[in-house]
PDB file of C-alpha atoms and ligand atoms in Angstrom:
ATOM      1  CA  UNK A   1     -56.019 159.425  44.138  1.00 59.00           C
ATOM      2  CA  UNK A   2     -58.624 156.611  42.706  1.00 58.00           C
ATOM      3  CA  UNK A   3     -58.650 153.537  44.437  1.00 78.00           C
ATOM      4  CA  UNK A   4     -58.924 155.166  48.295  1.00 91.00           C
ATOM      5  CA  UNK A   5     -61.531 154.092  49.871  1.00 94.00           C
ATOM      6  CA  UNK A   6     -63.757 156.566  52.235  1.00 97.00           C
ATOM      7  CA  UNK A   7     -66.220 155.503  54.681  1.00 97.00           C
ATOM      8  CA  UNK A   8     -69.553 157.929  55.213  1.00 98.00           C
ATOM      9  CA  UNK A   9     -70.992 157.872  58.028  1.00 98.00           C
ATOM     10  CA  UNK A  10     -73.942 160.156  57.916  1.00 97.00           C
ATOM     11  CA  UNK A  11     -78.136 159.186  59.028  1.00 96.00           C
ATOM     12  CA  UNK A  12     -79.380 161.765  56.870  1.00 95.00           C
ATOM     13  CA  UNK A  13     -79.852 159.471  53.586  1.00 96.00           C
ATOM     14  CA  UNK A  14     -80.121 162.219  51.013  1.00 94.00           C
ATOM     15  CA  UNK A  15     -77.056 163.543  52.021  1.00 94.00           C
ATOM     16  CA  UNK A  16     -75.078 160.183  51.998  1.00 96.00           C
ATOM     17  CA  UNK A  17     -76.399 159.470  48.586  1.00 96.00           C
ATOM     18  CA  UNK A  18     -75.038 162.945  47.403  1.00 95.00           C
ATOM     19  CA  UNK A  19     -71.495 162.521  49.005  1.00 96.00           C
ATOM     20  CA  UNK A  20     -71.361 159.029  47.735  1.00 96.00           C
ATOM     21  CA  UNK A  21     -72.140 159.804  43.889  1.00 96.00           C
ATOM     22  CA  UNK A  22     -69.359 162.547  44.180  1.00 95.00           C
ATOM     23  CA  UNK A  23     -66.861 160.352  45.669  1.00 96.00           C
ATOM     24  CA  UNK A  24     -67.599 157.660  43.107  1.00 95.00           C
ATOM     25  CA  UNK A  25     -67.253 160.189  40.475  1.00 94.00           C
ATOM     26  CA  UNK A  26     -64.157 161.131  41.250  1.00 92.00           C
ATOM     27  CA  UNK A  27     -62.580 157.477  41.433  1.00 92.00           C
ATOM     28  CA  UNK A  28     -63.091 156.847  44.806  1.00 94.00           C
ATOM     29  CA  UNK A  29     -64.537 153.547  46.804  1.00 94.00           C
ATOM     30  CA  UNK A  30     -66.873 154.457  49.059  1.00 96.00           C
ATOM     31  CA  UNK A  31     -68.791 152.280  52.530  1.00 96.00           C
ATOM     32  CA  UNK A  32     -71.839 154.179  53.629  1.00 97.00           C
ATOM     33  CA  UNK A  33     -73.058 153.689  57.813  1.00 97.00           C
ATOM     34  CA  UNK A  34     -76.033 155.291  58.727  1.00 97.00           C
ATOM     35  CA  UNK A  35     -74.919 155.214  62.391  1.00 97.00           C
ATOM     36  CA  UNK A  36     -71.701 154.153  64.434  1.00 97.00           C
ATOM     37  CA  UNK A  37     -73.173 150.609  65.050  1.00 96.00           C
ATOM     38  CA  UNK A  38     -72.914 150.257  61.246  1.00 97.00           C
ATOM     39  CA  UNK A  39     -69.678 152.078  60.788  1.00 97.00           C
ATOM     40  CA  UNK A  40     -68.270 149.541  63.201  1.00 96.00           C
ATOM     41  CA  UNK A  41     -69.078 146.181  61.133  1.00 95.00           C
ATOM     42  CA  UNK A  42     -67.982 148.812  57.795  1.00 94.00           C
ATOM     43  CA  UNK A  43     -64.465 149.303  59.703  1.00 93.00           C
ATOM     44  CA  UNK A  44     -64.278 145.760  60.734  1.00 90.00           C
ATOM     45  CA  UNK A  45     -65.475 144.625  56.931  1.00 89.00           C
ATOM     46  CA  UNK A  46     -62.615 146.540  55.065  1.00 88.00           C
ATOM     47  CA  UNK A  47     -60.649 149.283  56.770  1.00 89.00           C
ATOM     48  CA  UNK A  48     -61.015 152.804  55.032  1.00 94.00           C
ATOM     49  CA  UNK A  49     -58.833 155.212  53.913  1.00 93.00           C
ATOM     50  CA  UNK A  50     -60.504 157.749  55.238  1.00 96.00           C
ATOM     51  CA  UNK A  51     -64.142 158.109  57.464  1.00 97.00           C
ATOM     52  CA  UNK A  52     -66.625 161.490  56.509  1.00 97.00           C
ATOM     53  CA  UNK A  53     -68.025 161.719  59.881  1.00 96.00           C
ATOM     54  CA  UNK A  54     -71.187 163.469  60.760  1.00 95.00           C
ATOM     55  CA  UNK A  55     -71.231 165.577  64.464  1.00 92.00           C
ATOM     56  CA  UNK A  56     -75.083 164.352  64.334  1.00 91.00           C
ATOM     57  CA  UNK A  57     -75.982 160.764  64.689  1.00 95.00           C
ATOM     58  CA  UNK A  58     -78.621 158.630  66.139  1.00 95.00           C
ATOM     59  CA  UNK A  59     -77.360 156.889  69.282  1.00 94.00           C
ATOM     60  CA  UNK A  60     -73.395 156.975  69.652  1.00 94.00           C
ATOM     61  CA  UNK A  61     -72.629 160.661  68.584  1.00 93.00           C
ATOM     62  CA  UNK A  62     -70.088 161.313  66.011  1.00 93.00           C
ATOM     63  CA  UNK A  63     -67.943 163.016  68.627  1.00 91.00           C
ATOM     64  CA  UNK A  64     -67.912 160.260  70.970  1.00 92.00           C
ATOM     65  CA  UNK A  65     -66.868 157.618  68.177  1.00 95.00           C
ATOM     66  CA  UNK A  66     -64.154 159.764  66.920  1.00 93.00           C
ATOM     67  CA  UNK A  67     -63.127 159.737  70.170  1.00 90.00           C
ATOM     68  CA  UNK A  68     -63.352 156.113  70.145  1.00 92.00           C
ATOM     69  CA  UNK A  69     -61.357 155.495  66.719  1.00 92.00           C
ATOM     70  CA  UNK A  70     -58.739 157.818  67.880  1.00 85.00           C
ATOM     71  CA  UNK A  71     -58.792 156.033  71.863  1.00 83.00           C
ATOM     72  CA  UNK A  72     -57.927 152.426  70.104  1.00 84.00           C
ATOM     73  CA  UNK A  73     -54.550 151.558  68.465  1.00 77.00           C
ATOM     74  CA  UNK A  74     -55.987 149.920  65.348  1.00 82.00           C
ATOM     75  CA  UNK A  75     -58.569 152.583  64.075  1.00 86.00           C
ATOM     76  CA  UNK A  76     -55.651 155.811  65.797  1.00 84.00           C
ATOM     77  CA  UNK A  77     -54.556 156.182  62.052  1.00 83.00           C
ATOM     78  CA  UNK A  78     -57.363 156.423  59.562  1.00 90.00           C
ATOM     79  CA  UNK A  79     -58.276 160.000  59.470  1.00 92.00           C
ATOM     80  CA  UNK A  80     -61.357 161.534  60.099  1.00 93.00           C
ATOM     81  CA  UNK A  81     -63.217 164.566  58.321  1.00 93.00           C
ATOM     82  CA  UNK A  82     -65.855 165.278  60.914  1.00 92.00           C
ATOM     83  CA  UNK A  83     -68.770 167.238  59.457  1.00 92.00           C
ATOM     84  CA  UNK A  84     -70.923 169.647  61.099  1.00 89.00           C
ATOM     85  CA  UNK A  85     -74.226 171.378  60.387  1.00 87.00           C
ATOM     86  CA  UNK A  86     -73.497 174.520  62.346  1.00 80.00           C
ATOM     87  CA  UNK A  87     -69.923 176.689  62.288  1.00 77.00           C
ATOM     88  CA  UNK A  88     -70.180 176.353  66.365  1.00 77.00           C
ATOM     89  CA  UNK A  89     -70.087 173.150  66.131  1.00 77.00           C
ATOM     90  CA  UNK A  90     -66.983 173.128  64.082  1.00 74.00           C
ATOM     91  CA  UNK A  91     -65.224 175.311  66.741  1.00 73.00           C
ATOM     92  CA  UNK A  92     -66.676 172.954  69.460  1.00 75.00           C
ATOM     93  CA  UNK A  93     -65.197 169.792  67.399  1.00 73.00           C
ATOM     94  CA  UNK A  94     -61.827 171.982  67.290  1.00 69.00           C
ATOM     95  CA  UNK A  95     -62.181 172.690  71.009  1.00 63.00           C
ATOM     96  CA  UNK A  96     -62.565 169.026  72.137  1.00 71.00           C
ATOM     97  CA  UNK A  97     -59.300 168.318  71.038  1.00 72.00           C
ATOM     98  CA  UNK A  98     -60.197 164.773  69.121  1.00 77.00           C
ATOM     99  CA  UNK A  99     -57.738 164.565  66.579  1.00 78.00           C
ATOM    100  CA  UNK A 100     -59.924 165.042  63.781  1.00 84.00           C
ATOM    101  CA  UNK A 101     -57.857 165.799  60.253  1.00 84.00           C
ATOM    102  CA  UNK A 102     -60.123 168.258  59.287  1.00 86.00           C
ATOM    103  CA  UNK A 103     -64.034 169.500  59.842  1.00 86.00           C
ATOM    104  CA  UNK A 104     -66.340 170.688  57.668  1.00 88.00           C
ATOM    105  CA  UNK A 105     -69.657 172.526  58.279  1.00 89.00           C
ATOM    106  CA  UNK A 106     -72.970 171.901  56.528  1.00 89.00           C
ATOM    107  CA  UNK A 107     -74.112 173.044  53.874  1.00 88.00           C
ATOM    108  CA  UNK A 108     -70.799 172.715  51.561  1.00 90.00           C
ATOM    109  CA  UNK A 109     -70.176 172.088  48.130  1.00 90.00           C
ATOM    110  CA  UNK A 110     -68.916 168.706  46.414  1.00 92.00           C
ATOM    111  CA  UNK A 111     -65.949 170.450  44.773  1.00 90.00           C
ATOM    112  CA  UNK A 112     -65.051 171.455  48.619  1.00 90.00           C
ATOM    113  CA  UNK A 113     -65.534 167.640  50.227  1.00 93.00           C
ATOM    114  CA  UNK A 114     -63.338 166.542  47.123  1.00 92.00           C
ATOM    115  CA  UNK A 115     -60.695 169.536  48.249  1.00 90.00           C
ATOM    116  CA  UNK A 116     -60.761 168.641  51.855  1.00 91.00           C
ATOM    117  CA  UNK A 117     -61.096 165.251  51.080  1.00 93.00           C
ATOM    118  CA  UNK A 118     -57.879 165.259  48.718  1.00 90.00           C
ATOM    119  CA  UNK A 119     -55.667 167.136  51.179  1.00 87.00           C
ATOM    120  CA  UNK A 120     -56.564 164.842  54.464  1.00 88.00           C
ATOM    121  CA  UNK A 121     -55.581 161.697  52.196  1.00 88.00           C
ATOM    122  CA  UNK A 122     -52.443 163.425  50.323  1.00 82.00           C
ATOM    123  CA  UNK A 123     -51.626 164.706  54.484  1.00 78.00           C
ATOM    124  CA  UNK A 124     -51.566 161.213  55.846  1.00 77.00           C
ATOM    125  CA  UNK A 125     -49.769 159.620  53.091  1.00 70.00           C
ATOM    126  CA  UNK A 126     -46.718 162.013  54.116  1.00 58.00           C
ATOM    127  CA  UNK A 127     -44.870 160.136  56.230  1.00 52.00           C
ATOM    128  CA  UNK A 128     -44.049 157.400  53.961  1.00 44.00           C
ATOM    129  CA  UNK A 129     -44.599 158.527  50.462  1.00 45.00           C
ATOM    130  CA  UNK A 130     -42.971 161.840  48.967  1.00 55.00           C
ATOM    131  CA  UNK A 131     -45.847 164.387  49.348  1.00 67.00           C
ATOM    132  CA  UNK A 132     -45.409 167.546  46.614  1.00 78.00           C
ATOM    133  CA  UNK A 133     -47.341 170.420  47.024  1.00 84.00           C
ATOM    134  CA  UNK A 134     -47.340 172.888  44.224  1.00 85.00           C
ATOM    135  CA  UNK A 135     -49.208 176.369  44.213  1.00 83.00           C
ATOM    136  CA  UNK A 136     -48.756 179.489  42.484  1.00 81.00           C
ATOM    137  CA  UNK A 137     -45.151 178.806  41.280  1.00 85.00           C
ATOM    138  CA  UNK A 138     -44.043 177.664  44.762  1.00 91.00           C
ATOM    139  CA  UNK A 139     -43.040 173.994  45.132  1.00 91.00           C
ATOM    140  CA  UNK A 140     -42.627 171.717  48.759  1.00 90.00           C
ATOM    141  CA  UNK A 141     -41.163 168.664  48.594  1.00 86.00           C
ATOM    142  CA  UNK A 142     -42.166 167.757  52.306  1.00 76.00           C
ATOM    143  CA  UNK A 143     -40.390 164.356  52.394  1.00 73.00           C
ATOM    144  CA  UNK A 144     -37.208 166.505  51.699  1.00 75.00           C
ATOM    145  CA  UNK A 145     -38.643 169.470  53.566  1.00 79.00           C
ATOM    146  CA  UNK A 146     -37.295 171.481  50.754  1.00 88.00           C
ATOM    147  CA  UNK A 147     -39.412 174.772  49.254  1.00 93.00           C
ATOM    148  CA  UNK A 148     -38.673 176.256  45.960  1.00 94.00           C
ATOM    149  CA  UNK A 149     -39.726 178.950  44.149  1.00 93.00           C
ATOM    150  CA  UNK A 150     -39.165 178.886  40.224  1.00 86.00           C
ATOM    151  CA  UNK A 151     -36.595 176.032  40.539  1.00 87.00           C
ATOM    152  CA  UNK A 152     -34.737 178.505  42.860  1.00 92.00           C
ATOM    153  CA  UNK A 153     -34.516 177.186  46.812  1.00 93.00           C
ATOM    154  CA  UNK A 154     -36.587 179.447  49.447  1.00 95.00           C
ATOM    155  CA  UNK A 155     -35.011 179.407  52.922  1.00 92.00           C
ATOM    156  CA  UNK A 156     -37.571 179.328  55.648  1.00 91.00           C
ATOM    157  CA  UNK A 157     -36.646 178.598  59.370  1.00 88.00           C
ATOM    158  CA  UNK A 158     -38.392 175.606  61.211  1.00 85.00           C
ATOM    159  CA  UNK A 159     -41.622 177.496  62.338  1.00 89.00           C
ATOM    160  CA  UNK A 160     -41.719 179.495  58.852  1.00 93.00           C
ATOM    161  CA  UNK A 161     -41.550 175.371  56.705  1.00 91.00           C
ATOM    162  CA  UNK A 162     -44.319 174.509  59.410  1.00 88.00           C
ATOM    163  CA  UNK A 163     -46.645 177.443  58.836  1.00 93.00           C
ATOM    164  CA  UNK A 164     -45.965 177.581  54.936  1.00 94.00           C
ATOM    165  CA  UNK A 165     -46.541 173.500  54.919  1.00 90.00           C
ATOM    166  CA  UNK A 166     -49.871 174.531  56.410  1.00 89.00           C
ATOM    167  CA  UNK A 167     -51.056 177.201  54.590  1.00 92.00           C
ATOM    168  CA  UNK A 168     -50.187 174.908  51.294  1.00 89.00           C
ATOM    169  CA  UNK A 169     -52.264 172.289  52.267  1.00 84.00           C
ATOM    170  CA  UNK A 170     -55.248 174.341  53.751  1.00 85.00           C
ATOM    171  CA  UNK A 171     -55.357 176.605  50.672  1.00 84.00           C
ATOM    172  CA  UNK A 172     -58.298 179.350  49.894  1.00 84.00           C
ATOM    173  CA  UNK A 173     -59.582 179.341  53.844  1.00 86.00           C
ATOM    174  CA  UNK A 174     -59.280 181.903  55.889  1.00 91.00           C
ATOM    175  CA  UNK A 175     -57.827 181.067  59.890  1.00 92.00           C
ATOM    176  CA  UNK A 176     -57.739 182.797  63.053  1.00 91.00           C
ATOM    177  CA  UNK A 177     -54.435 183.149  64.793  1.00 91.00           C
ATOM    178  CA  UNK A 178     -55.868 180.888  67.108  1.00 87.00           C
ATOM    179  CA  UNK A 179     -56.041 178.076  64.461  1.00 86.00           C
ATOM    180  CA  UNK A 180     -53.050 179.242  63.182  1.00 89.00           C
ATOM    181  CA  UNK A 181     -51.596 178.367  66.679  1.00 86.00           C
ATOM    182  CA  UNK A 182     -53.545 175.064  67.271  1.00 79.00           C
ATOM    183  CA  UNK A 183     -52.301 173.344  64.129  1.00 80.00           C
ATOM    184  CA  UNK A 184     -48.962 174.489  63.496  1.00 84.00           C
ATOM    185  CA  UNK A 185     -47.405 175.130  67.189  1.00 80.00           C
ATOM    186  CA  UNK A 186     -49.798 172.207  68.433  1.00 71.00           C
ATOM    187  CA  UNK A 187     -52.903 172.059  71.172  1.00 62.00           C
ATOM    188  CA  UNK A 188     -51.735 173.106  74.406  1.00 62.00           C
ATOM    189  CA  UNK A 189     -48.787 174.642  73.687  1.00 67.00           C
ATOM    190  CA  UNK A 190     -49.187 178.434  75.656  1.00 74.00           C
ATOM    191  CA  UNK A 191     -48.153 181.018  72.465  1.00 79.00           C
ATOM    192  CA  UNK A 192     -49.106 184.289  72.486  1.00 85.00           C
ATOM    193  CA  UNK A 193     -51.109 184.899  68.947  1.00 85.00           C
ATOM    194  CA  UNK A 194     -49.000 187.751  68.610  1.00 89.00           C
ATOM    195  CA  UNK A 195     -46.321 185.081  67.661  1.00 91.00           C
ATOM    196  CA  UNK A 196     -48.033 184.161  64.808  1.00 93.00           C
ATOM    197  CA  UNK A 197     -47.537 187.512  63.282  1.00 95.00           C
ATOM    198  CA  UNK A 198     -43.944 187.402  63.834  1.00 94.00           C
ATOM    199  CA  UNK A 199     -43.664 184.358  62.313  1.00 95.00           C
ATOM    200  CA  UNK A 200     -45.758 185.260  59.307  1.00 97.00           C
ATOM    201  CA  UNK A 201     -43.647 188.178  58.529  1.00 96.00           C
ATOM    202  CA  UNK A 202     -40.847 186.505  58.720  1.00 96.00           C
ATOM    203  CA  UNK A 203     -42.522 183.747  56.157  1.00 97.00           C
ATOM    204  CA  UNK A 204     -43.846 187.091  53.855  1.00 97.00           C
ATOM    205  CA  UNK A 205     -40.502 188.082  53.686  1.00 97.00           C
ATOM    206  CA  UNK A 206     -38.856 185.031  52.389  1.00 96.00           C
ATOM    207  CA  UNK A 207     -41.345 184.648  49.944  1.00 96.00           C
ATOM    208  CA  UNK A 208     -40.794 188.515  49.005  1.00 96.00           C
ATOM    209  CA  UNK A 209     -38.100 188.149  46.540  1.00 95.00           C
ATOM    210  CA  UNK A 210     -39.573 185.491  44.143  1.00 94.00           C
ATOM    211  CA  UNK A 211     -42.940 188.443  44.229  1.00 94.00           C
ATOM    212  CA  UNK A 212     -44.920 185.647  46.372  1.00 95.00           C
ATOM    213  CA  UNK A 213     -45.494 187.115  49.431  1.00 95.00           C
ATOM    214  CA  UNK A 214     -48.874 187.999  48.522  1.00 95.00           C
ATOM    215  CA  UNK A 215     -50.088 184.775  48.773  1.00 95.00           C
ATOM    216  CA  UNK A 216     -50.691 184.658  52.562  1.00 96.00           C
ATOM    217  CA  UNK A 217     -53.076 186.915  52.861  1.00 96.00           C
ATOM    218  CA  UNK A 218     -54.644 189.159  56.482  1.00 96.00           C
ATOM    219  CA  UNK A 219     -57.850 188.680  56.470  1.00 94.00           C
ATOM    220  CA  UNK A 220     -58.442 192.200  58.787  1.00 91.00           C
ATOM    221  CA  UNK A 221     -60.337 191.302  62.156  1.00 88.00           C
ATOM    222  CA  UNK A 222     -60.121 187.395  61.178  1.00 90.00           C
ATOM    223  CA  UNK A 223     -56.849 186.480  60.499  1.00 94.00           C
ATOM    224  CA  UNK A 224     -55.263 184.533  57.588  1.00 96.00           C
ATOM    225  CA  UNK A 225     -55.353 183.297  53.961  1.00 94.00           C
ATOM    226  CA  UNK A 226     -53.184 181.052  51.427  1.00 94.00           C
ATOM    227  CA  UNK A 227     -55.027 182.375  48.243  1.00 91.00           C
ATOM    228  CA  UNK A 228     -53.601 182.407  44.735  1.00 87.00           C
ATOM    229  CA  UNK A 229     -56.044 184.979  43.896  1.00 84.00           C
ATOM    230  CA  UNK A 230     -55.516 188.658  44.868  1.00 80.00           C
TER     231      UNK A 230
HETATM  232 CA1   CA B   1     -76.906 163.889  61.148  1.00 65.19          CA
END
């Protein structure tokens, strides 16, 4: 995906300097803001692809300018990785409801912002472009909303496409039915969690027959996995 350009927005200099040279490794253009005043003249500059935005920021929080971007019709669309230094943070972030793409908590590894990084851009691309997600032997075409397994087509009801479609593109992370719920069934929609078991079941057992039910995963007393590896 070279060519994309992400925005940083992170005060902490070292840090910045660390997610820039990774970015830029890997092909990507990258703006750096050391705080939303900045990140405004970036966004007005040259719109990004994509903004890396830290919880923690002198001034105008992170939260609040999320909030902002995703309050104003011309910012609503770039998508946000909003980064955290604390995992209560990240479930705070979740809890606010801002219509962040994805979070990330503090410390994590380059090869992990690339990941996350990768699947936010390759998610927002969808609607227009045909996204492909390939893993383990299972293919989704999601522009057809087709799955296949070894060339062969795997039938999956509506709920089963939107959980599998998830767990595809969140790969190698474990989830709490709770998660589960928010970002396939959608915030405020009243589910019991319980649901989420029927449904992934029902997913398990389509995948059964081509010997890839193993790759969603219970995680006992968490929840759930998509993980190639046993
Ligand atoms: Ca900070």
């Amino acid at each position: 995906m070279p060519d994309k350009s992400i925005l940083i927005v992170e005060d902490e200099a070292a840090i910045r300097e660390m997610v820039r040279f990774a970015l830029q490794r890997a092909e990507f253009r990258t703006a750096e803001a050391g705080d939303v005043r900045d990140a405004r003249l970036r966004i007005a500059e040259a719109r990004p692809d994509l903004i890396l935005l830290d919880w923690m920021l002198p001034g105008v929080s992170g939260v609040e300018f999320a909030r902002e971007l995703k309050g104003s019709a011309v910012t609503r669309d770039i998508p946000i990785i909003m980064v955290t230094a604390r995992a209560e943070e990240e479930d705070k972030v979740r809890g606010l409801n801002l219509g962040c793409d994805d979070y990330m908590t503090k410390p994590f590894s380059l090869p992990e912002l690339l990941a996350r990084v990768k699947a936010v851009l390759r998610r927002s691309q969808a609607g227009g472009e045909d996204e492909k997600l390939a893993v383990a032997g299972l293919e989704m075409d999601a522009a057809g909303q087709r799955v296949s397994a070894s060339g062969k087509a795997v039938h999956l009801g509506p709920t089963e496409y939107k959980l599998l479609h998830f767990f595809m593109s969140h790969p190698e992370r474990v989830y709490t039915r709770e998660q589960v719920l928010d970002r396939v069934w959608g915030q405020g929609v009243y589910v019991e969690e319980r649901t989420v078991d029927v449904h992934i079941r029902r997913l398990r057992k389509a995948l059964e027959p081509f010997g890839l039910d193993g790759l969603i995963q219970t995680v006992r007393g968490t929840g759930y996995r998509f993980s190639e590896r046993p």
